[in-house]
Structure formats: structure tokens, C-alpha cells
Amino acid sequence: MHARVNTAAVQPDQIDELVAAMRPLLPRAREQGGLKGVLVLGDRRTGKIVLVSRWASEAAANAAEPLYQDAMRELGRFMAAPPTRDPYEVLLEE
């Protein structure tokens, strides 16, 4: 299993709006196949957001790249700077 970890900064008062804008994007990712789950973490004091997406395989994660680019165009209005994104292999999950 593979994961993508995205980190972004938004205005703290826009966190709920960002999450609301994310919700309609998730079904498209699930339809693509291979998405195992999404976890969104946030700090309401600083506006830091961490999004972890889990994928069945590295190939599934890579195939979702066009969806990621679409999502960044949609969600970019909330972000103070471009997000960082790092790929990982999931080594342990309970």
C-alpha cells in the first residue's frame, strides 16, 4: 500500500470551507479506483492542514495525478502557498 502526504497552510478561519470544498472531490477519486482512504488533519490555530491519502498501489496513486491537479486548481484559492506532497510506502497499518 502507498500513501501521499500533502501539507498546506490556509487561513485558520477558512478550514471548514476548505473541508467542505474537498468533500465533492472524493467520490471522483474513489471512482478512479485504488483509493483506500483519506485522513485530513488540521490545526485551527495555525491553519496547517495535513492530508493523507492511502492507495492500493503506487500505480493507483500515480494514476490519480490528473485528479490531484484538478483538486489543486479547485482548492488552491484557500492555500497561502502551494502545498508540499510526499509519497510513502505504508509499512504498518493497524
mmCIF file of N, CA and C in Angstrom:
data_model
loop_
_atom_site.group_PDB
_atom_site.id
_atom_site.type_symbol
_atom_site.label_atom_id
_atom_site.label_comp_id
_atom_site.label_asym_id
_atom_site.label_seq_id
_atom_site.Cartn_x
_atom_site.Cartn_y
_atom_site.Cartn_z
ATOM 1 N N MET A 1 0.850 -1.168 0.000
ATOM 2 C CA MET A 1 0.000 0.000 0.000
ATOM 3 C C MET A 1 0.898 1.234 0.000
ATOM 4 N N HIS A 2 0.404 2.291 -0.600
ATOM 5 C CA HIS A 2 1.152 3.542 -0.698
ATOM 6 C C HIS A 2 0.302 4.689 -0.162
ATOM 7 N N ALA A 3 0.987 5.741 0.223
ATOM 8 C CA ALA A 3 0.309 6.917 0.761
ATOM 9 C C ALA A 3 0.918 8.172 0.149
ATOM 10 N N ARG A 4 0.127 9.181 0.104
ATOM 11 C CA ARG A 4 0.580 10.519 -0.281
ATOM 12 C C ARG A 4 0.261 11.420 0.904
ATOM 13 N N VAL A 5 1.242 12.203 1.321
ATOM 14 C CA VAL A 5 1.049 13.134 2.438
ATOM 15 C C VAL A 5 1.208 14.546 1.889
ATOM 16 N N ASN A 6 0.123 15.297 1.966
ATOM 17 C CA ASN A 6 0.093 16.677 1.499
ATOM 18 C C ASN A 6 0.018 17.598 2.706
ATOM 19 N N THR A 7 0.835 18.640 2.699
ATOM 20 C CA THR A 7 0.816 19.620 3.775
ATOM 21 C C THR A 7 0.579 20.989 3.156
ATOM 22 N N ALA A 8 -0.342 21.748 3.763
ATOM 23 C CA ALA A 8 -0.682 23.062 3.233
ATOM 24 C C ALA A 8 -0.968 24.024 4.377
ATOM 25 N N ALA A 9 -0.953 25.287 4.044
ATOM 26 C CA ALA A 9 -1.318 26.328 5.004
ATOM 27 C C ALA A 9 -2.495 27.109 4.439
ATOM 28 N N VAL A 10 -3.513 27.292 5.266
ATOM 29 C CA VAL A 10 -4.681 28.090 4.902
ATOM 30 C C VAL A 10 -4.941 29.086 6.024
ATOM 31 N N GLN A 11 -5.775 30.047 5.745
ATOM 32 C CA GLN A 11 -6.185 30.945 6.819
ATOM 33 C C GLN A 11 -7.011 30.128 7.813
ATOM 34 N N PRO A 12 -6.715 30.225 9.105
ATOM 35 C CA PRO A 12 -7.436 29.408 10.089
ATOM 36 C C PRO A 12 -8.960 29.505 9.988
ATOM 37 N N ASP A 13 -9.468 30.670 9.640
ATOM 38 C CA ASP A 13 -10.923 30.815 9.563
ATOM 39 C C ASP A 13 -11.511 30.206 8.287
ATOM 40 N N GLN A 14 -10.663 29.637 7.412
ATOM 41 C CA GLN A 14 -11.150 29.015 6.180
ATOM 42 C C GLN A 14 -11.057 27.485 6.198
ATOM 43 N N ILE A 15 -10.673 26.916 7.325
ATOM 44 C CA ILE A 15 -10.517 25.466 7.396
ATOM 45 C C ILE A 15 -11.820 24.742 7.080
ATOM 46 N N ASP A 16 -12.922 25.171 7.672
ATOM 47 C CA ASP A 16 -14.198 24.494 7.417
ATOM 48 C C ASP A 16 -14.614 24.621 5.957
ATOM 49 N N GLU A 17 -14.355 25.780 5.351
ATOM 50 C CA GLU A 17 -14.680 25.958 3.935
ATOM 51 C C GLU A 17 -13.829 25.039 3.064
ATOM 52 N N LEU A 18 -12.554 24.897 3.399
ATOM 53 C CA LEU A 18 -11.673 24.001 2.660
ATOM 54 C C LEU A 18 -12.179 22.567 2.726
ATOM 55 N N VAL A 19 -12.508 22.103 3.913
ATOM 56 C CA VAL A 19 -13.006 20.737 4.078
ATOM 57 C C VAL A 19 -14.303 20.544 3.294
ATOM 58 N N ALA A 20 -15.184 21.522 3.339
ATOM 59 C CA ALA A 20 -16.436 21.428 2.585
ATOM 60 C C ALA A 20 -16.165 21.345 1.082
ATOM 61 N N ALA A 21 -15.164 22.063 0.604
ATOM 62 C CA ALA A 21 -14.824 22.023 -0.818
ATOM 63 C C ALA A 21 -14.163 20.699 -1.203
ATOM 64 N N MET A 22 -13.517 20.034 -0.247
ATOM 65 C CA MET A 22 -12.884 18.740 -0.518
ATOM 66 C C MET A 22 -13.913 17.625 -0.702
ATOM 67 N N ARG A 23 -14.989 17.677 0.048
ATOM 68 C CA ARG A 23 -15.958 16.568 0.062
ATOM 69 C C ARG A 23 -16.443 16.153 -1.322
ATOM 70 N N PRO A 24 -16.829 17.076 -2.206
ATOM 71 C CA PRO A 24 -17.314 16.640 -3.519
ATOM 72 C C PRO A 24 -16.222 16.060 -4.419
ATOM 73 N N LEU A 25 -14.954 16.305 -4.079
ATOM 74 C CA LEU A 25 -13.860 15.793 -4.900
ATOM 75 C C LEU A 25 -13.557 14.327 -4.614
ATOM 76 N N LEU A 26 -13.868 13.862 -3.426
ATOM 77 C CA LEU A 26 -13.521 12.496 -3.034
ATOM 78 C C LEU A 26 -14.216 11.408 -3.841
ATOM 79 N N PRO A 27 -15.496 11.541 -4.182
ATOM 80 C CA PRO A 27 -16.124 10.488 -4.992
ATOM 81 C C PRO A 27 -15.425 10.271 -6.333
ATOM 82 N N ARG A 28 -14.912 11.330 -6.930
ATOM 83 C CA ARG A 28 -14.185 11.173 -8.202
ATOM 84 C C ARG A 28 -12.936 10.337 -8.013
ATOM 85 N N ALA A 29 -12.240 10.548 -6.905
ATOM 86 C CA ALA A 29 -11.035 9.762 -6.624
ATOM 87 C C ALA A 29 -11.396 8.303 -6.371
ATOM 88 N N ARG A 30 -12.497 8.080 -5.659
ATOM 89 C CA ARG A 30 -12.918 6.698 -5.388
ATOM 90 C C ARG A 30 -13.325 5.982 -6.679
ATOM 91 N N GLU A 31 -13.975 6.697 -7.587
ATOM 92 C CA GLU A 31 -14.382 6.109 -8.864
ATOM 93 C C GLU A 31 -13.182 5.688 -9.698
ATOM 94 N N GLN A 32 -12.088 6.408 -9.566
ATOM 95 C CA GLN A 32 -10.873 6.086 -10.313
ATOM 96 C C GLN A 32 -10.356 4.707 -9.928
ATOM 97 N N GLY A 33 -10.540 4.347 -8.677
ATOM 98 C CA GLY A 33 -10.084 3.052 -8.191
ATOM 99 C C GLY A 33 -8.759 3.152 -7.468
ATOM 100 N N GLY A 34 -8.604 2.318 -6.466
ATOM 101 C CA GLY A 34 -7.353 2.242 -5.747
ATOM 102 C C GLY A 34 -7.268 3.091 -4.495
ATOM 103 N N LEU A 35 -8.184 4.048 -4.320
ATOM 104 C CA LEU A 35 -8.163 4.871 -3.118
ATOM 105 C C LEU A 35 -8.703 4.067 -1.951
ATOM 106 N N LYS A 36 -7.903 3.937 -0.902
ATOM 107 C CA LYS A 36 -8.292 3.166 0.277
ATOM 108 C C LYS A 36 -8.810 4.041 1.406
ATOM 109 N N GLY A 37 -8.444 5.295 1.428
ATOM 110 C CA GLY A 37 -8.924 6.171 2.478
ATOM 111 C C GLY A 37 -8.218 7.511 2.463
ATOM 112 N N VAL A 38 -8.855 8.474 3.108
ATOM 113 C CA VAL A 38 -8.311 9.823 3.213
ATOM 114 C C VAL A 38 -8.475 10.276 4.654
ATOM 115 N N LEU A 39 -7.441 10.892 5.173
ATOM 116 C CA LEU A 39 -7.455 11.459 6.516
ATOM 117 C C LEU A 39 -7.012 12.903 6.386
ATOM 118 N N VAL A 40 -7.812 13.833 6.900
ATOM 119 C CA VAL A 40 -7.461 15.249 6.865
ATOM 120 C C VAL A 40 -7.290 15.721 8.304
ATOM 121 N N LEU A 41 -6.115 16.236 8.588
ATOM 122 C CA LEU A 41 -5.786 16.751 9.916
ATOM 123 C C LEU A 41 -5.608 18.257 9.813
ATOM 124 N N GLY A 42 -5.973 18.969 10.862
ATOM 125 C CA GLY A 42 -5.805 20.415 10.818
ATOM 126 C C GLY A 42 -5.564 21.024 12.174
ATOM 127 N N ASP A 43 -4.884 22.139 12.160
ATOM 128 C CA ASP A 43 -4.643 22.929 13.362
ATOM 129 C C ASP A 43 -5.369 24.253 13.179
ATOM 130 N N ARG A 44 -6.450 24.439 13.906
ATOM 131 C CA ARG A 44 -7.272 25.642 13.748
ATOM 132 C C ARG A 44 -6.579 26.904 14.230
ATOM 133 N N ARG A 45 -5.531 26.751 15.033
ATOM 134 C CA ARG A 45 -4.796 27.957 15.485
ATOM 135 C C ARG A 45 -3.874 28.476 14.388
ATOM 136 N N THR A 46 -3.216 27.561 13.661
ATOM 137 C CA THR A 46 -2.210 27.979 12.680
ATOM 138 C C THR A 46 -2.680 27.891 11.233
ATOM 139 N N GLY A 47 -3.714 27.091 10.973
ATOM 140 C CA GLY A 47 -4.175 26.885 9.607
ATOM 141 C C GLY A 47 -3.412 25.798 8.872
ATOM 142 N N LYS A 48 -2.565 25.066 9.584
ATOM 143 C CA LYS A 48 -1.829 23.975 8.934
ATOM 144 C C LYS A 48 -2.765 22.793 8.704
ATOM 145 N N ILE A 49 -2.722 22.265 7.481
ATOM 146 C CA ILE A 49 -3.543 21.127 7.075
ATOM 147 C C ILE A 49 -2.612 20.020 6.595
ATOM 148 N N VAL A 50 -2.892 18.794 7.017
ATOM 149 C CA VAL A 50 -2.173 17.618 6.531
ATOM 150 C C VAL A 50 -3.220 16.646 6.003
ATOM 151 N N LEU A 51 -3.066 16.261 4.762
ATOM 152 C CA LEU A 51 -3.983 15.313 4.138
ATOM 153 C C LEU A 51 -3.187 14.058 3.790
ATOM 154 N N VAL A 52 -3.649 12.926 4.287
ATOM 155 C CA VAL A 52 -3.013 11.643 3.998
ATOM 156 C C VAL A 52 -3.992 10.816 3.183
ATOM 157 N N SER A 53 -3.587 10.449 1.981
ATOM 158 C CA SER A 53 -4.408 9.553 1.165
ATOM 159 C C SER A 53 -3.679 8.220 1.059
ATOM 160 N N ARG A 54 -4.441 7.138 1.209
ATOM 161 C CA ARG A 54 -3.878 5.783 1.125
ATOM 162 C C ARG A 54 -4.375 5.134 -0.158
ATOM 163 N N TRP A 55 -3.448 4.480 -0.851
ATOM 164 C CA TRP A 55 -3.727 3.892 -2.158
ATOM 165 C C TRP A 55 -3.351 2.424 -2.181
ATOM 166 N N ALA A 56 -4.064 1.636 -2.957
ATOM 167 C CA ALA A 56 -3.810 0.198 -3.063
ATOM 168 C C ALA A 56 -2.412 -0.082 -3.595
ATOM 169 N N SER A 57 -1.913 0.796 -4.442
ATOM 170 C CA SER A 57 -0.594 0.596 -5.038
ATOM 171 C C SER A 57 -0.017 1.944 -5.457
ATOM 172 N N GLU A 58 1.264 1.935 -5.720
ATOM 173 C CA GLU A 58 1.912 3.143 -6.226
ATOM 174 C C GLU A 58 1.326 3.522 -7.585
ATOM 175 N N ALA A 59 1.031 2.511 -8.392
ATOM 176 C CA ALA A 59 0.446 2.762 -9.712
ATOM 177 C C ALA A 59 -0.914 3.449 -9.592
ATOM 178 N N ALA A 60 -1.732 3.023 -8.628
ATOM 179 C CA ALA A 60 -3.043 3.656 -8.420
ATOM 180 C C ALA A 60 -2.872 5.106 -7.997
ATOM 181 N N ALA A 61 -1.912 5.358 -7.116
ATOM 182 C CA ALA A 61 -1.655 6.729 -6.669
ATOM 183 C C ALA A 61 -1.185 7.585 -7.848
ATOM 184 N N ASN A 62 -0.291 7.039 -8.651
ATOM 185 C CA ASN A 62 0.213 7.788 -9.808
ATOM 186 C C ASN A 62 -0.884 8.042 -10.838
ATOM 187 N N ALA A 63 -1.786 7.074 -11.006
ATOM 188 C CA ALA A 63 -2.877 7.232 -11.979
ATOM 189 C C ALA A 63 -3.838 8.343 -11.578
ATOM 190 N N ALA A 64 -3.862 8.687 -10.303
ATOM 191 C CA ALA A 64 -4.757 9.731 -9.808
ATOM 192 C C ALA A 64 -4.168 11.132 -9.958
ATOM 193 N N GLU A 65 -3.004 11.249 -10.557
ATOM 194 C CA GLU A 65 -2.348 12.556 -10.700
ATOM 195 C C GLU A 65 -3.240 13.608 -11.367
ATOM 196 N N PRO A 66 -3.946 13.298 -12.460
ATOM 197 C CA PRO A 66 -4.829 14.315 -13.052
ATOM 198 C C PRO A 66 -5.908 14.794 -12.066
ATOM 199 N N LEU A 67 -6.437 13.884 -11.254
ATOM 200 C CA LEU A 67 -7.423 14.281 -10.252
ATOM 201 C C LEU A 67 -6.790 15.200 -9.207
ATOM 202 N N TYR A 68 -5.550 14.891 -8.818
ATOM 203 C CA TYR A 68 -4.847 15.746 -7.856
ATOM 204 C C TYR A 68 -4.677 17.157 -8.429
ATOM 205 N N GLN A 69 -4.275 17.246 -9.676
ATOM 206 C CA GLN A 69 -4.081 18.560 -10.305
ATOM 207 C C GLN A 69 -5.399 19.328 -10.371
ATOM 208 N N ASP A 70 -6.491 18.649 -10.702
ATOM 209 C CA ASP A 70 -7.812 19.287 -10.703
ATOM 210 C C ASP A 70 -8.175 19.781 -9.302
ATOM 211 N N ALA A 71 -7.917 18.949 -8.297
ATOM 212 C CA ALA A 71 -8.229 19.329 -6.921
ATOM 213 C C ALA A 71 -7.426 20.544 -6.504
ATOM 214 N N MET A 72 -6.162 20.608 -6.896
ATOM 215 C CA MET A 72 -5.332 21.760 -6.518
ATOM 216 C C MET A 72 -5.836 23.034 -7.185
ATOM 217 N N ARG A 73 -6.339 22.914 -8.407
ATOM 218 C CA ARG A 73 -6.918 24.102 -9.051
ATOM 219 C C ARG A 73 -8.157 24.564 -8.280
ATOM 220 N N GLU A 74 -8.954 23.623 -7.826
ATOM 221 C CA GLU A 74 -10.180 23.947 -7.089
ATOM 222 C C GLU A 74 -9.872 24.462 -5.677
ATOM 223 N N LEU A 75 -8.945 23.833 -5.000
ATOM 224 C CA LEU A 75 -8.673 24.158 -3.596
ATOM 225 C C LEU A 75 -7.591 25.204 -3.422
ATOM 226 N N GLY A 76 -6.876 25.524 -4.475
ATOM 227 C CA GLY A 76 -5.782 26.490 -4.392
ATOM 228 C C GLY A 76 -6.209 27.844 -3.861
ATOM 229 N N ARG A 77 -7.446 28.207 -4.045
ATOM 230 C CA ARG A 77 -7.930 29.511 -3.562
ATOM 231 C C ARG A 77 -7.861 29.625 -2.051
ATOM 232 N N PHE A 78 -7.808 28.505 -1.352
ATOM 233 C CA PHE A 78 -7.736 28.520 0.102
ATOM 234 C C PHE A 78 -6.293 28.554 0.622
ATOM 235 N N MET A 79 -5.346 28.229 -0.213
ATOM 236 C CA MET A 79 -3.982 27.987 0.252
ATOM 237 C C MET A 79 -3.112 29.231 0.159
ATOM 238 N N ALA A 80 -2.326 29.429 1.211
ATOM 239 C CA ALA A 80 -1.418 30.573 1.267
ATOM 240 C C ALA A 80 -0.205 30.362 0.363
ATOM 241 N N ALA A 81 0.145 29.112 0.096
ATOM 242 C CA ALA A 81 1.279 28.750 -0.762
ATOM 243 C C ALA A 81 0.992 27.367 -1.343
ATOM 244 N N PRO A 82 1.685 27.001 -2.399
ATOM 245 C CA PRO A 82 1.476 25.651 -2.934
ATOM 246 C C PRO A 82 1.779 24.598 -1.862
ATOM 247 N N PRO A 83 0.974 23.540 -1.804
ATOM 248 C CA PRO A 83 1.208 22.503 -0.797
ATOM 249 C C PRO A 83 2.439 21.673 -1.132
ATOM 250 N N THR A 84 2.964 21.032 -0.117
ATOM 251 C CA THR A 84 4.013 20.045 -0.350
ATOM 252 C C THR A 84 3.342 18.682 -0.430
ATOM 253 N N ARG A 85 3.975 17.759 -1.146
ATOM 254 C CA ARG A 85 3.406 16.412 -1.279
ATOM 255 C C ARG A 85 4.546 15.413 -1.327
ATOM 256 N N ASP A 86 4.441 14.404 -0.479
ATOM 257 C CA ASP A 86 5.465 13.377 -0.398
ATOM 258 C C ASP A 86 4.827 11.998 -0.500
ATOM 259 N N PRO A 87 5.430 11.108 -1.293
ATOM 260 C CA PRO A 87 4.939 9.729 -1.390
ATOM 261 C C PRO A 87 5.625 8.846 -0.352
ATOM 262 N N TYR A 88 4.887 7.873 0.157
ATOM 263 C CA TYR A 88 5.419 6.925 1.123
ATOM 264 C C TYR A 88 4.878 5.537 0.828
ATOM 265 N N GLU A 89 5.637 4.544 1.230
ATOM 266 C CA GLU A 89 5.138 3.176 1.272
ATOM 267 C C GLU A 89 4.578 2.964 2.674
ATOM 268 N N VAL A 90 3.384 2.407 2.781
ATOM 269 C CA VAL A 90 2.803 2.117 4.091
ATOM 270 C C VAL A 90 3.479 0.841 4.613
ATOM 271 N N LEU A 91 4.161 0.976 5.726
ATOM 272 C CA LEU A 91 4.914 -0.139 6.294
ATOM 273 C C LEU A 91 4.149 -0.890 7.371
ATOM 274 N N LEU A 92 3.242 -0.189 8.047
ATOM 275 C CA LEU A 92 2.445 -0.805 9.102
ATOM 276 C C LEU A 92 1.145 -0.042 9.221
ATOM 277 N N GLU A 93 0.058 -0.770 9.275
ATOM 278 C CA GLU A 93 -1.255 -0.173 9.488
ATOM 279 C C GLU A 93 -2.052 -1.120 10.374
ATOM 280 N N GLU A 94 -2.669 -0.590 11.399
ATOM 281 C CA GLU A 94 -3.470 -1.423 12.293
ATOM 282 C C GLU A 94 -4.886 -0.921 12.330
#
